[in-house]
PDB file of C-alpha atoms in Angstrom:
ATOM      1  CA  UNK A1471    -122.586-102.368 129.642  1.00  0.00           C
ATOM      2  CA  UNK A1472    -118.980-103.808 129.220  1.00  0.00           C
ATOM      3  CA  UNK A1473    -116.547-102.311 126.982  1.00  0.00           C
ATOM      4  CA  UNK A1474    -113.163-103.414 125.448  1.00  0.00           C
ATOM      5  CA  UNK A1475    -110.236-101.543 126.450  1.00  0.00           C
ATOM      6  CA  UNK A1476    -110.022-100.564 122.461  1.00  0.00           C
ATOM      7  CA  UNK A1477    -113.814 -99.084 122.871  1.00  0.00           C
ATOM      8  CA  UNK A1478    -114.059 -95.401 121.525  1.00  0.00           C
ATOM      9  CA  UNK A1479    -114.785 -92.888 124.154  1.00  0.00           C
ATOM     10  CA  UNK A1480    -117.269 -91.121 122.001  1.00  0.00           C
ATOM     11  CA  UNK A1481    -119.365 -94.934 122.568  1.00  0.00           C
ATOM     12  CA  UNK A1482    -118.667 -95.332 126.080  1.00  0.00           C
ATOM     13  CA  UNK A1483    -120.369 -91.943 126.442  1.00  0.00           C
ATOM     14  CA  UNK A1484    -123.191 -92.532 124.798  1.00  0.00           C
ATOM     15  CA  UNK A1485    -124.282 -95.472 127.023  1.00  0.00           C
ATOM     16  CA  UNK A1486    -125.866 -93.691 130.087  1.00  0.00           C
ATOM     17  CA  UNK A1487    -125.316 -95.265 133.313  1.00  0.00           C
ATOM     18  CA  UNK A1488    -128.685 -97.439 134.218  1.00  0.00           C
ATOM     19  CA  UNK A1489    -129.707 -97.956 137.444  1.00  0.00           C
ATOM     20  CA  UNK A1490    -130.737-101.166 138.835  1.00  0.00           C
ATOM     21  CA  UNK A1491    -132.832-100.083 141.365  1.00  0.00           C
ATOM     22  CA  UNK A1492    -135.241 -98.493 138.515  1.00  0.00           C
ATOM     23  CA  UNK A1493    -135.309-101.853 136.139  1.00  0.00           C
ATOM     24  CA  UNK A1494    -138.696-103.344 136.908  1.00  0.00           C
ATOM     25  CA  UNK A1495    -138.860-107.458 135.940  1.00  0.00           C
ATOM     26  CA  UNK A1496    -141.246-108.469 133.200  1.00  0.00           C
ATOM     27  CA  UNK A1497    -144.354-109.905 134.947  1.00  0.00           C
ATOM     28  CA  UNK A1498    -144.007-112.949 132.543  1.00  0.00           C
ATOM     29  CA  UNK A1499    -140.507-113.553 133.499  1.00  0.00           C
ATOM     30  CA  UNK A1500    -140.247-117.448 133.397  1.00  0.00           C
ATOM     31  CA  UNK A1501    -143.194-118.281 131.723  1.00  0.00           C
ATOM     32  CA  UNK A1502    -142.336-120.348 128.664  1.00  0.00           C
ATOM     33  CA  UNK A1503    -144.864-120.632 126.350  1.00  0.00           C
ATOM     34  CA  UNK A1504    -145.973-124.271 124.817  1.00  0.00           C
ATOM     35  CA  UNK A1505    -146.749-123.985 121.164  1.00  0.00           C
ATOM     36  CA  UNK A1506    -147.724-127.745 120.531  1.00  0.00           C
ATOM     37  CA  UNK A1507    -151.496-126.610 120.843  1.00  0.00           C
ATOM     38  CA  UNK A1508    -151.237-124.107 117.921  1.00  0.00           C
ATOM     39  CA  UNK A1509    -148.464-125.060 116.093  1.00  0.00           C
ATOM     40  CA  UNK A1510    -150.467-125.228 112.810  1.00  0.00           C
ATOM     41  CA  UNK A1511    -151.959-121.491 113.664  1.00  0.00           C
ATOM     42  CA  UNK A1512    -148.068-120.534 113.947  1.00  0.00           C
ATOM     43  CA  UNK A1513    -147.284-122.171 110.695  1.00  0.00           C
ATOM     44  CA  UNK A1514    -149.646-120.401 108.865  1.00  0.00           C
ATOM     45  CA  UNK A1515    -148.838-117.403 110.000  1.00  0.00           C
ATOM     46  CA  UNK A1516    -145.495-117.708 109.384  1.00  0.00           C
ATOM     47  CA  UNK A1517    -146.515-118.414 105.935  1.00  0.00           C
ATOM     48  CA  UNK A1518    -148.396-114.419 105.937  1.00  0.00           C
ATOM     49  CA  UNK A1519    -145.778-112.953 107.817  1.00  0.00           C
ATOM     50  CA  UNK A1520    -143.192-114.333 105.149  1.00  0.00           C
ATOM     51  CA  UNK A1521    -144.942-113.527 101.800  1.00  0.00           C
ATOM     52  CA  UNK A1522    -145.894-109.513 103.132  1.00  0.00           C
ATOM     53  CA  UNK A1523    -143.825-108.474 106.218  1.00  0.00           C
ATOM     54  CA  UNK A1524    -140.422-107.613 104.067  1.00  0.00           C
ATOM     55  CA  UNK A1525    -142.174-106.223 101.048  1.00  0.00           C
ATOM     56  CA  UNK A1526    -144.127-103.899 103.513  1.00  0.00           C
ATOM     57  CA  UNK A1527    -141.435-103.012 105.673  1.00  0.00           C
ATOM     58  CA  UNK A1528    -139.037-101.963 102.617  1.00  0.00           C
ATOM     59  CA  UNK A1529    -142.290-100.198 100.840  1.00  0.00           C
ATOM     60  CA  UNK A1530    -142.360-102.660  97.785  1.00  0.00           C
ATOM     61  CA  UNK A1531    -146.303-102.881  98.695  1.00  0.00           C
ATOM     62  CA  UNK A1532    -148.280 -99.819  99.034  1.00  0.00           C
ATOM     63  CA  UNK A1533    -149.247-100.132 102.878  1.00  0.00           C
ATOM     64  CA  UNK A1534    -152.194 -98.419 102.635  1.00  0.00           C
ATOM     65  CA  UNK A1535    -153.609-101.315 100.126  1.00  0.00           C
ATOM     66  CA  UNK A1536    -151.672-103.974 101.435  1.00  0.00           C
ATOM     67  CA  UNK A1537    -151.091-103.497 105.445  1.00  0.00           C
ATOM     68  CA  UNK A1538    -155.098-104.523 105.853  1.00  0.00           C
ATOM     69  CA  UNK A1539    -155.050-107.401 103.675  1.00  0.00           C
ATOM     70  CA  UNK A1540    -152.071-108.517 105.615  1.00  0.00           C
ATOM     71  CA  UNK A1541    -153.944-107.951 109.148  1.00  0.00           C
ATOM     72  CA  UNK A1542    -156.731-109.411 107.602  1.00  0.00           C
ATOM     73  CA  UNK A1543    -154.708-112.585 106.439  1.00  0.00           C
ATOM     74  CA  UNK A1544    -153.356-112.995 109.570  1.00  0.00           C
ATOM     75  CA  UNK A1545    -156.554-112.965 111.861  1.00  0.00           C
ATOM     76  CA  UNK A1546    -157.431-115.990 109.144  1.00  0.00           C
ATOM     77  CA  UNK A1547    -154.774-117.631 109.470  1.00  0.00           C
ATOM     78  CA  UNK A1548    -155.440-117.727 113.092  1.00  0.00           C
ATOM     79  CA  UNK A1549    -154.133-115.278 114.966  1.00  0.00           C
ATOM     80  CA  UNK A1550    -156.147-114.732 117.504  1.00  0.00           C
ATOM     81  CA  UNK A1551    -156.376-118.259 118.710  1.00  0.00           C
ATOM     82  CA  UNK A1552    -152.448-118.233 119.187  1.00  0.00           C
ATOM     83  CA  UNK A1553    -153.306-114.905 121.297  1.00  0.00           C
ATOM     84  CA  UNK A1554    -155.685-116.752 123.053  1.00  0.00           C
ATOM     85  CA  UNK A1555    -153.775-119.645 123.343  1.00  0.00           C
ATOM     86  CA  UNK A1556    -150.809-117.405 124.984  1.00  0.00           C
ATOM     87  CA  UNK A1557    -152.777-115.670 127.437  1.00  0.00           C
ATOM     88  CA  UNK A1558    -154.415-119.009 128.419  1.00  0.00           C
ATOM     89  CA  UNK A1559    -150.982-120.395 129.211  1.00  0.00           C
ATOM     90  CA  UNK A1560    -150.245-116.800 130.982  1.00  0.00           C
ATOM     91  CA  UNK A1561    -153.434-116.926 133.386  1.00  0.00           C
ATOM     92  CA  UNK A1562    -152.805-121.034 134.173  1.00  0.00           C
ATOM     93  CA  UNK A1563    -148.764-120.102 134.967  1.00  0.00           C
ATOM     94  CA  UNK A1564    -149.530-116.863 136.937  1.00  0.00           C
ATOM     95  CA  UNK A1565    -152.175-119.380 139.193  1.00  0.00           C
ATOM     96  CA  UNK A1566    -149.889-121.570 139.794  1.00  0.00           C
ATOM     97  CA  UNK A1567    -147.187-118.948 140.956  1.00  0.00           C
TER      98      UNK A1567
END
């Protein structure tokens, strides 16, 4: 971490020293993903994620009414193609490493 010299000791502290030699990479690290192939999937559930995901996360909706209607709303709005989609892209990358 880097710190200005006006940083609060009390901050500084609670920052613990991480060592390098313990950080293990992300086994997708440079994959990008292309989301021309399910860009409609992605719009749609945008659309879900937009109209529930605040109202649940700040408890205007009762989550245990709402929470599987949103899951549910979300698999229809195609979820698991752009899941699909991802890992496709994943496998073909990693083949080609």
């Amino acid at each position: 971490a880097y710190f200005r010299q006006d940083d609060p000791q009390w901050l500084i502290d609670m920052i613990p020293d991480w060592d390098v030699k313990d950080v293990v990479p992300s086994p997708v690290l440079g994959f990008s993903f292309d989301s021309e192939p399910v860009k409609t999937e992605l719009s749609m559930l945008q659309t879900v994620i937009d109209e529930y995901y605040s109202a649940l996360c700040y408890g205007v909706l009762d989550p245990e009414e709402q929470l599987p209607l949103f899951l549910a709303k979300l698999k229809e709005a195609g979820l698991d193609k752009v899941v699909a989609e991802t890992q496709a892209q994943i496998d073909a990358w990693r083949a080609a490493q």
